Coordinates of C-alpha atoms and ligand atoms in Angstrom, one line a residue:
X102 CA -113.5 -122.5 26.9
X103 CA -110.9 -119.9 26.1
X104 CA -109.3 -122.6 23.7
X105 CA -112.0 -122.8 21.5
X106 CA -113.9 -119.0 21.1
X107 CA -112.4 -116.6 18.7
X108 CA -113.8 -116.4 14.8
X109 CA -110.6 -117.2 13.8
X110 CA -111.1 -120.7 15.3
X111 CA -114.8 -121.0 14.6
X112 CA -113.7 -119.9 10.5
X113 CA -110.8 -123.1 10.8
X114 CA -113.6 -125.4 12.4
X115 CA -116.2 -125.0 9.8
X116 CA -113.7 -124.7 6.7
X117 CA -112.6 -128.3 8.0
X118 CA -116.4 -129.3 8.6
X119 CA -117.7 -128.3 5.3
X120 CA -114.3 -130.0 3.5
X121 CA -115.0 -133.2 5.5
X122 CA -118.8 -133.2 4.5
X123 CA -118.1 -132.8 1.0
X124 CA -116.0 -135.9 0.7
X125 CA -117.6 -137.6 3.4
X126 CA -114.3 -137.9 5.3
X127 CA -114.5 -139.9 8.2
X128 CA -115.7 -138.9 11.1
X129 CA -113.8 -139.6 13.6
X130 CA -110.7 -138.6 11.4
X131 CA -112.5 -135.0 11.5
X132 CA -113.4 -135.2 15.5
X133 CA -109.3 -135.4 16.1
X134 CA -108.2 -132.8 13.8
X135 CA -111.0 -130.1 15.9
X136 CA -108.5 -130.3 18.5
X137 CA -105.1 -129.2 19.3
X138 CA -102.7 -131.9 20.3
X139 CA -101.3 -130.0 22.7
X140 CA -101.5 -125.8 23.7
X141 CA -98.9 -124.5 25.6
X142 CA -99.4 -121.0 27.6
X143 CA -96.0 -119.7 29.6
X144 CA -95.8 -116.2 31.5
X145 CA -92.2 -114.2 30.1
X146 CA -91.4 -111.7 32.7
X147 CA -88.7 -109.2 31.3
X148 CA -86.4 -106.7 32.6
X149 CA -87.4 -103.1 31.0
X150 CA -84.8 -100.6 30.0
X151 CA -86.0 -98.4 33.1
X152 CA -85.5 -101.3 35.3
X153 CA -89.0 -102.5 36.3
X154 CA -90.0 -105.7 35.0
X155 CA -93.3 -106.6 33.1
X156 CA -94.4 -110.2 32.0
X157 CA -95.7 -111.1 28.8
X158 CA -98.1 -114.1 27.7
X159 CA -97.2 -116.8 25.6
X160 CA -98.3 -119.6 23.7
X161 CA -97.1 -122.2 21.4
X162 CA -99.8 -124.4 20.1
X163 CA -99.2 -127.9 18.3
X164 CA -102.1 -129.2 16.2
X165 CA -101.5 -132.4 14.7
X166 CA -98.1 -134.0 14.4
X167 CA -99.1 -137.0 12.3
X168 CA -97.2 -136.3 9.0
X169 CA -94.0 -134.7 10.6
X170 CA -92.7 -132.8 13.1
X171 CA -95.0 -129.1 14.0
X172 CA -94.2 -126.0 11.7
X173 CA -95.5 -123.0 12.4
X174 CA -94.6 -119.0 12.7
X175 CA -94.0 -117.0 15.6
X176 CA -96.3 -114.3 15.9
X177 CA -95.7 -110.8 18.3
X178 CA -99.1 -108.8 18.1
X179 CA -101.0 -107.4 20.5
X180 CA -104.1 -109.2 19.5
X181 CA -102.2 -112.6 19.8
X182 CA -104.5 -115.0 22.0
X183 CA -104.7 -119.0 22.7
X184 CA -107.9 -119.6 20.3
X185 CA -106.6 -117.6 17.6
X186 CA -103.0 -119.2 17.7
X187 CA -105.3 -122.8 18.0
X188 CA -106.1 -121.6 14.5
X189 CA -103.7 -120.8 13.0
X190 CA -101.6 -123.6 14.0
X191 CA -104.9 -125.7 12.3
X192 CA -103.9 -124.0 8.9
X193 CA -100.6 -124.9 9.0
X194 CA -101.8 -128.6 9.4
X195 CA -103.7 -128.6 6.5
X196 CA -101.1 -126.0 4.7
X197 CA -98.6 -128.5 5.2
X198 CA -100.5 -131.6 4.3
X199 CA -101.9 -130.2 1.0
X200 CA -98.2 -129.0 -0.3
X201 CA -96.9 -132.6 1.1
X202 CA -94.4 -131.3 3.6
X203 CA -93.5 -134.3 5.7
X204 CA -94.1 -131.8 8.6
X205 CA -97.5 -131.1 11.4
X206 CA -99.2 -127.8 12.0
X207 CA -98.4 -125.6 14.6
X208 CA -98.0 -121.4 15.9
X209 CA -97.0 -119.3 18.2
X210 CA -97.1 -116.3 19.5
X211 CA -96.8 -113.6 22.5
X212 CA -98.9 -111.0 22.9
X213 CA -97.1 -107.5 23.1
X214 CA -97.0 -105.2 20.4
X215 CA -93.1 -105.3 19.4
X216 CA -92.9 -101.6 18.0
X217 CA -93.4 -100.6 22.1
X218 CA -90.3 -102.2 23.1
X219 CA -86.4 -101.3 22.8
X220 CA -84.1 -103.9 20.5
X221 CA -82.7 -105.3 23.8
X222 CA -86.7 -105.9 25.2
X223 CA -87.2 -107.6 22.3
X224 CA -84.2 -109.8 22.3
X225 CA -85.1 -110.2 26.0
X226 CA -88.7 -111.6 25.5
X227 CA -87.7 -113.6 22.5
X228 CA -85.2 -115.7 24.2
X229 CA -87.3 -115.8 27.2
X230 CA -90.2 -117.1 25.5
X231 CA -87.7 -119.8 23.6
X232 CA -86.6 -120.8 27.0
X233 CA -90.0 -121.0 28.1
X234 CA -91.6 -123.4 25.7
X235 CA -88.0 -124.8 24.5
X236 CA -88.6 -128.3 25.8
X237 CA -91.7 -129.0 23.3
X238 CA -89.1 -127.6 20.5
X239 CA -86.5 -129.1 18.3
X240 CA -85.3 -129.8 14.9
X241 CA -87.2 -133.6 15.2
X242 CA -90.7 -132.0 17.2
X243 CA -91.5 -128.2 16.5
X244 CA -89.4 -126.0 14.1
X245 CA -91.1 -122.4 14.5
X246 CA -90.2 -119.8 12.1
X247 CA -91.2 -115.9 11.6
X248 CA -94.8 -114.8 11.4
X249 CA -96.3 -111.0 11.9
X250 CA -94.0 -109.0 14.3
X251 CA -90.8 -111.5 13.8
X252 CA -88.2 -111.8 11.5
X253 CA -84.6 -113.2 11.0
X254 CA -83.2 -111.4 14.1
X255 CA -86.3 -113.3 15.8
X256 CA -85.0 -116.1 14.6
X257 CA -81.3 -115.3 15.5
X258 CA -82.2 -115.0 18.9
X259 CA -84.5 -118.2 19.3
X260 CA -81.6 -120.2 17.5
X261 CA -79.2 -118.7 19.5
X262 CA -80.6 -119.8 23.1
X263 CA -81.8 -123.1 21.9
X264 CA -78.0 -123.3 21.1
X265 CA -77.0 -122.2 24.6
X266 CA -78.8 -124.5 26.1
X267 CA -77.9 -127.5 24.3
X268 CA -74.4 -126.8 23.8
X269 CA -74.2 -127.1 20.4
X270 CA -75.2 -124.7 17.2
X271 CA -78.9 -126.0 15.9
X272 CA -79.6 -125.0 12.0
X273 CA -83.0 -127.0 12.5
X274 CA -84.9 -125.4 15.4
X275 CA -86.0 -122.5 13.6
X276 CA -86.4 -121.4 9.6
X277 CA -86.5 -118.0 8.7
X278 CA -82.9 -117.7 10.0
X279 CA -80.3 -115.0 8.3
X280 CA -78.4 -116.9 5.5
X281 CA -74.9 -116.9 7.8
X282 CA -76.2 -118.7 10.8
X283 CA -77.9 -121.4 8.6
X284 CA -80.8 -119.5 6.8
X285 CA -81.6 -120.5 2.6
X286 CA -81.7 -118.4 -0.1
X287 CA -84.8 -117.2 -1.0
X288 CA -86.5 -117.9 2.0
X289 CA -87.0 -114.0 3.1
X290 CA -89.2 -114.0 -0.6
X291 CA -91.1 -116.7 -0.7
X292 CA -94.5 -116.6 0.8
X293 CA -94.6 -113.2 -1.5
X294 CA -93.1 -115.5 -4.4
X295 CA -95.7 -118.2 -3.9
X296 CA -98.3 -115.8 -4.1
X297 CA -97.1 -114.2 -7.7
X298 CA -97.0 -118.3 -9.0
X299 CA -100.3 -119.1 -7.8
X300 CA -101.6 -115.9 -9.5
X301 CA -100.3 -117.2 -13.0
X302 CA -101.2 -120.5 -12.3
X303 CA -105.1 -119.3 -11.8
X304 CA -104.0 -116.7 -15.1
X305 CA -103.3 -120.1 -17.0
X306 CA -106.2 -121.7 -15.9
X307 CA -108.5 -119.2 -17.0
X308 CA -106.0 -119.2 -20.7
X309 CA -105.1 -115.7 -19.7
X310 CA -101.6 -113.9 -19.1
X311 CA -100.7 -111.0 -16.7
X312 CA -99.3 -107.9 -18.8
X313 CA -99.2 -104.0 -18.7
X314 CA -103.5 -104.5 -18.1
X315 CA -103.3 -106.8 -15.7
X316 CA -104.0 -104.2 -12.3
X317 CA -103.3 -105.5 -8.4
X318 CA -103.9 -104.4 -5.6
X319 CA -101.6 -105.1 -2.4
X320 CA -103.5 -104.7 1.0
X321 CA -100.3 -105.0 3.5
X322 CA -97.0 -104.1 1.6
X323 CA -94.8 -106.1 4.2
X324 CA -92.9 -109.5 3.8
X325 CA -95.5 -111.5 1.8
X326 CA -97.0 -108.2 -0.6
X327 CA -93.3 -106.4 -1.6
X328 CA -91.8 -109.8 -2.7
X329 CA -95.3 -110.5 -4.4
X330 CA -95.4 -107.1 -6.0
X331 CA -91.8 -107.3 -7.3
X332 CA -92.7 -110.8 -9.5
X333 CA -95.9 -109.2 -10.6
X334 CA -94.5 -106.2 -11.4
X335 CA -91.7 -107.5 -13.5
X336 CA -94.0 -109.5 -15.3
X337 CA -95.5 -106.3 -16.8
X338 CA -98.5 -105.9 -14.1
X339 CA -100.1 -102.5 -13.3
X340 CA -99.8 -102.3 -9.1
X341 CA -102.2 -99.6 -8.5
X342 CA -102.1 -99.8 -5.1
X343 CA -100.2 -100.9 -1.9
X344 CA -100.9 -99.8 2.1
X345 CA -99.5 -100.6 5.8
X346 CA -101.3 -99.0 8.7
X347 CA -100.9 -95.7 8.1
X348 CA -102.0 -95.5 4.8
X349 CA -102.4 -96.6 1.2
X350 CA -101.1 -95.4 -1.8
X351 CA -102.9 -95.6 -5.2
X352 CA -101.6 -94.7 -9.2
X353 CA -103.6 -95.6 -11.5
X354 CA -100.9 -95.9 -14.2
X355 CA -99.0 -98.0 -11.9
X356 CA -96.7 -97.1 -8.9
X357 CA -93.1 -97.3 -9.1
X358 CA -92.9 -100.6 -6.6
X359 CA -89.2 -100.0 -6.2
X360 CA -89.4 -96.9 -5.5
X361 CA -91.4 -97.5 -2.8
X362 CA -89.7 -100.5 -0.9
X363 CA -86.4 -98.2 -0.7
X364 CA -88.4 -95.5 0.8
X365 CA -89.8 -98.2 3.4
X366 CA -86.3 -99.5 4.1
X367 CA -85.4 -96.2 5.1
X368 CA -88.7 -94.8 7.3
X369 CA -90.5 -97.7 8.0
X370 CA -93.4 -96.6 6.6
X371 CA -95.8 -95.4 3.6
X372 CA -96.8 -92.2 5.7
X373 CA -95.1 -90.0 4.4
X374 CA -94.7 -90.8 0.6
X375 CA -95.2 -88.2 -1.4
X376 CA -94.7 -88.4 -5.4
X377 CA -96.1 -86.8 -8.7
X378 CA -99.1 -89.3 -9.3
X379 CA -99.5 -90.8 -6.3
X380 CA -102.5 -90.6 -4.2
X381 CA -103.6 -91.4 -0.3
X382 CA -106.1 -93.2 0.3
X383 CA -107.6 -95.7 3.0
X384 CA -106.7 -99.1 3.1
X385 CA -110.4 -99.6 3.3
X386 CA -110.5 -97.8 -0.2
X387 CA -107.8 -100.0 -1.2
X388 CA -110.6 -103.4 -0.9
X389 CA -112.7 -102.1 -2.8
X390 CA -110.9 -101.2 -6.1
X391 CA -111.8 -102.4 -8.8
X392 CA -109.0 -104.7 -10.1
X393 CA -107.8 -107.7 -11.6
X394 CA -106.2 -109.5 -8.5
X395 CA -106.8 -108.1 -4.9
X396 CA -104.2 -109.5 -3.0
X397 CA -105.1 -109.5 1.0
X398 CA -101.6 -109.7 2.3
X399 CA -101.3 -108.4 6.0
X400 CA -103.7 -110.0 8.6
X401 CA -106.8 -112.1 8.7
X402 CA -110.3 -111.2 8.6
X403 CA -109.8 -107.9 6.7
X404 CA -112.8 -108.9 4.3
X405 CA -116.0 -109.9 6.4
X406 CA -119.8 -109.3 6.2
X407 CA -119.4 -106.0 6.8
X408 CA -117.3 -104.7 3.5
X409 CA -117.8 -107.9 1.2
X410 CA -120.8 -106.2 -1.0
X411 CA -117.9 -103.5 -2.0
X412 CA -115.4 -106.0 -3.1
X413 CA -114.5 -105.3 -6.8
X414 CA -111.9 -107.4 -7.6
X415 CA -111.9 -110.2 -10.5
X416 CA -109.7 -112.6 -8.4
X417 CA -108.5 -112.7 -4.9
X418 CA -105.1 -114.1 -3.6
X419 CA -105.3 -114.7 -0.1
X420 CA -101.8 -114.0 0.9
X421 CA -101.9 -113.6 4.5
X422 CA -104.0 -116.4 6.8
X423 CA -107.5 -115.9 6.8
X424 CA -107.7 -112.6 5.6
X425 CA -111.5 -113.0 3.9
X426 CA -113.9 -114.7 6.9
X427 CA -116.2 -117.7 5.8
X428 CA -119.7 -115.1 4.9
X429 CA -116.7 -113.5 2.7
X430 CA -115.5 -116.4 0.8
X431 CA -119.3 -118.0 0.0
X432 CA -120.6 -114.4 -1.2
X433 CA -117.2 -113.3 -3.4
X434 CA -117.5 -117.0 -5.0
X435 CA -121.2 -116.7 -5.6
X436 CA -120.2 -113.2 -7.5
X437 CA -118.1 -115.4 -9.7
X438 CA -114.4 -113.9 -7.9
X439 CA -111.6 -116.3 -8.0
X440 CA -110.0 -116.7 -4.6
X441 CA -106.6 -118.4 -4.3
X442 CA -106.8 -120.0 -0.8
X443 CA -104.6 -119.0 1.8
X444 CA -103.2 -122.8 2.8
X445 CA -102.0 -122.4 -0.7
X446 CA -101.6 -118.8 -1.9
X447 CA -99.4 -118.5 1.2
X448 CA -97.7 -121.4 1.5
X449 CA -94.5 -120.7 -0.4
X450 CA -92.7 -119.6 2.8
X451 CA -93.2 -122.7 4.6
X452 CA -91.9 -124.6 1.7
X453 CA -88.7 -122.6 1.5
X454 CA -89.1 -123.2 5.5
X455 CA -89.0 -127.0 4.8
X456 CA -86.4 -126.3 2.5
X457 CA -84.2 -124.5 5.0
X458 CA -84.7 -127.5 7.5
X459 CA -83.3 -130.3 5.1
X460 CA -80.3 -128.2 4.2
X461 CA -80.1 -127.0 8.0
X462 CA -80.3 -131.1 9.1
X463 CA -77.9 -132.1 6.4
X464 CA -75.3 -129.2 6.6
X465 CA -75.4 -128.4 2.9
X466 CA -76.5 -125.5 1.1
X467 CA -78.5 -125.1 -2.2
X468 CA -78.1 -122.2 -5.1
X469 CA -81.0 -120.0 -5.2
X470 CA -82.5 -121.1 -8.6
X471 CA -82.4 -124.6 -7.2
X472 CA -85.2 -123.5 -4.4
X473 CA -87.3 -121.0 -6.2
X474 CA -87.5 -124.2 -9.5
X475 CA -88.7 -127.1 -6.7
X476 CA -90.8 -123.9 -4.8
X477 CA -92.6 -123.7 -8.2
X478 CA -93.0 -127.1 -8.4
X479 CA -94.4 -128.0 -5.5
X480 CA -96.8 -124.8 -5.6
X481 CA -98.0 -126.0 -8.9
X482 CA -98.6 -129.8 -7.9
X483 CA -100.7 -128.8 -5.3
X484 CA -102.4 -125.9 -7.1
X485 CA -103.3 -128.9 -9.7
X486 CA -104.2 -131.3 -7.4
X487 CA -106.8 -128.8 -5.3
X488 CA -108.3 -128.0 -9.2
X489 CA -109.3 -132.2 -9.9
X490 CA -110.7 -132.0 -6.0
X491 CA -113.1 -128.8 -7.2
X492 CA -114.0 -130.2 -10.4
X493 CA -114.3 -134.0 -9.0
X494 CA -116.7 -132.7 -6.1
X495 CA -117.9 -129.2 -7.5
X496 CA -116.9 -127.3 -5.3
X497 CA -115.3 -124.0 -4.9
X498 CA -111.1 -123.8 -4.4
X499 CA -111.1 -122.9 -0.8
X500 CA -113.0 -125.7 0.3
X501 CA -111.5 -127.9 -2.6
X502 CA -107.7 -126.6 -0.7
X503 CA -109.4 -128.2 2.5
X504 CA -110.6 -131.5 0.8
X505 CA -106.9 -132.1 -0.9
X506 CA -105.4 -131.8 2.2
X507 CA -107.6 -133.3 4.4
X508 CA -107.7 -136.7 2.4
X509 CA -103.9 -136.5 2.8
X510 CA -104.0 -136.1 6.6
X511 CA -107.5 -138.7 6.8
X512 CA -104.6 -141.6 5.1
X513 CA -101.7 -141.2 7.2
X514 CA -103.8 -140.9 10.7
X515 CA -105.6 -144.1 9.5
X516 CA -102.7 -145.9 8.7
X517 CA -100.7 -144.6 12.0
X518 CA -103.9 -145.5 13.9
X519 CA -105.6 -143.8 17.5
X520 CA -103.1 -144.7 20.1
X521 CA -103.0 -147.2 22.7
X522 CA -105.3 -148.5 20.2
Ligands
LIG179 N1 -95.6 -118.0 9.3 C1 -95.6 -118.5 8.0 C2 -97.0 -119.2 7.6 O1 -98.0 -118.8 8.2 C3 -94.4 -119.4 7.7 C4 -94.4 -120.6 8.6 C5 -93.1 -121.4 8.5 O2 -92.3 -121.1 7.6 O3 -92.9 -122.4 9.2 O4 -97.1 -120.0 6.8

């Protein structure tokens, strides 16, 4: 069934499989949470700049509502597809419960590749594809947000129609939203800011700190790895190495990490970065350094079977979701690597998401320092909390990340019960 096919699906199923045997969770808690609650597919026809019109598919997939309304991204890629959104929506579920959002799990996504079409294509499809599947969203049942291929303007738009067609201005359909129509401060950082704490919180685990030896790599130097990079790198780290598609670029003194996000602003791109020092080389070339803290920040199954053996790294961040498949994840831990699991590593900008949502719902603003001190805290109750569920069942952190959340989600759907009953 198209639903239920891709790896990325297969990978959610049997993280949430192997959680679930390892604390002998209940089955028939685990049999609901396979499935989607409900999967959404809408056609978006658009008019073309040349006047022709094309139509794009669509999804928006809802996996389990139980703690809260659905949370999830937005995602524009041409690889976008039912199963895969299925699974990432399943992530979120668990992303949420392990951080103790009061919010569900849930994605979406069209596939098109946006770099193809004009600014007004883009504003087209987006507020086509919020018309589309606007009646299974709101502020109280699905608050989408930006993924791959979206971002504030996204958002903008999405708000903006929602808006229309309710009459009123909504600050809680969507996060992710530019600060003046309702966004927070220190949203646009901090998935990449999440990433940075969890790395010291795994430094101070091991009773180690990050200073001028401390080397990262950053495979996907987008919205998750520059904020990331920035923290890291003001904390005295070495980042050798950062790539988008084109290319990746390597120093082995350290590149100059502002440098390089102003020269991104401007072109878009690493191509064509040229300084004393700096060397080109593949992003493949990039995974297999051999550093202190790989950070896997741009898409998922970037680490797999095929490249695993050449992983070098000491510790692994999973910034973006699912970026190292399951064979990846039991080999690197056998090896003794360190991976920070993506429902955590990554789940700082759904917690400045949530964050948004309150202040959105309650029309009052917090200060900066105010979000990034609770973002911290959060992070590191749950990074503590998914520690006592590896050492209580021995087990390695990603499947630990599962077990934490999933004894969260097991409790409320028990106590809300199987309806009619
Ligand atoms: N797309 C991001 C994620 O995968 C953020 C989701 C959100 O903020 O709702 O976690």
């Amino acid at each position: 069934m198209a639903l239920y096919h891709s790896p990325l699906y297969l990978d959610a199923l049997s993280q949430l499989e192997s959680a679930a045997a390892a604390m002998s969770a209940d089955p028939n808690i685990v049999e609901r949470l396979k499935y989607p609650k409900r999967a959404i597919q809408v056609s978006i026809p658009i008019r073309l700049d040349d006047g022709s019109v094309k139509t794009f598919e669509g999804y928006r997939v809802q996996h389990n509502m139980t703690l809260g309304p659905g949370k999830g991204g937005i995602r524009f890629h041409p690889h976008v597809d039912l199963s895969e959104t299925t699974a990432l929506a399943m992530l979120m579920t668990f992303k949420c419960a392990l951080v103790g959002l009061p919010l569900g799990g849930a994605k979406g996504g069209v596939k098109v590749n946006p770099n193809d079409l004009s600014r007004q294509e883009l504003q087209a499809l987006t507020r086509r594809y919020a018309m589309e599947i606007g009646p299974f969203v709101g502020p109280d049942k699905d608050i989408p947000a930006p993924d791959i291929g979206t971002d504030r303007q996204t958002m903008a738009w999405f708000m903006d129609t929602y808006s229309q067609i309710h009459g009123y201005a909504s600050h809680g359909v969507v996060t992710g939203k530019p600060i003046s129509v309702g966004g927070s401060l220190g949203r646009e950082a901090a998935t990449g800011k999440g990433v940075a704490y969890c790395i010291n919180f795994a430094y101070d685990k091991m009773d180690k700190q990050i200073d001028h030896k401390t080397t990262v790599a950053i495979h996907g130097f987008g919205k998750v790895g520059m904020p990331a990079a920035v923290d890291l790198a003001e904390q005295g780290a070495k980042i050798v190495a950062v790539s988008d598609y084109t290319c990746a670029l390597y120093q082995e003194e350290g590149l100059n990490v502002l440098d390089i996000i102003e020269f991104v602003k401007e072109r878009n791109n690493l191509d064509q970065y040229e300084r004393a020092g700096v060397k080109k080389i593949t992003n493949e070339e990039l995974l297999q350094l051999e550093v202190d803290v790989l950070i896997p920040a741009a898409i998922d199954s970037v680490i797999t079977d095929k490249n695993m053996k050449n992983v070098r790294a000491k510790m692994i961040a999973e910034g973006a979701n699912g970026p190292l498949t399951k064979e990846a994840v039991s080999y690197l831990t056998n090896q003794g690597v360190f991976i920070i699991p993506d429902i955590l590593c990554n789940a700082g900008g759904v917690i400045v998401s949530y964050f948004e949502w309150v202040q959105g719902l309650a029309h009052f603003f917090w200060d900066e320092d105010q979000i990034n001190k609770t973002l911290h805290r959060i992070l590191k109750n749950a990074f503590d909390e998914v520690v006592v569920k590896a050492d209580h069942y021995d087990i390695d952190m990603k499947k630990a990340a599962m077990c934490a959340a999933l004894a969260k989600l097991e409790a409320a759907m028990k106590l809300r019960g199987l309806f009619p009953g």
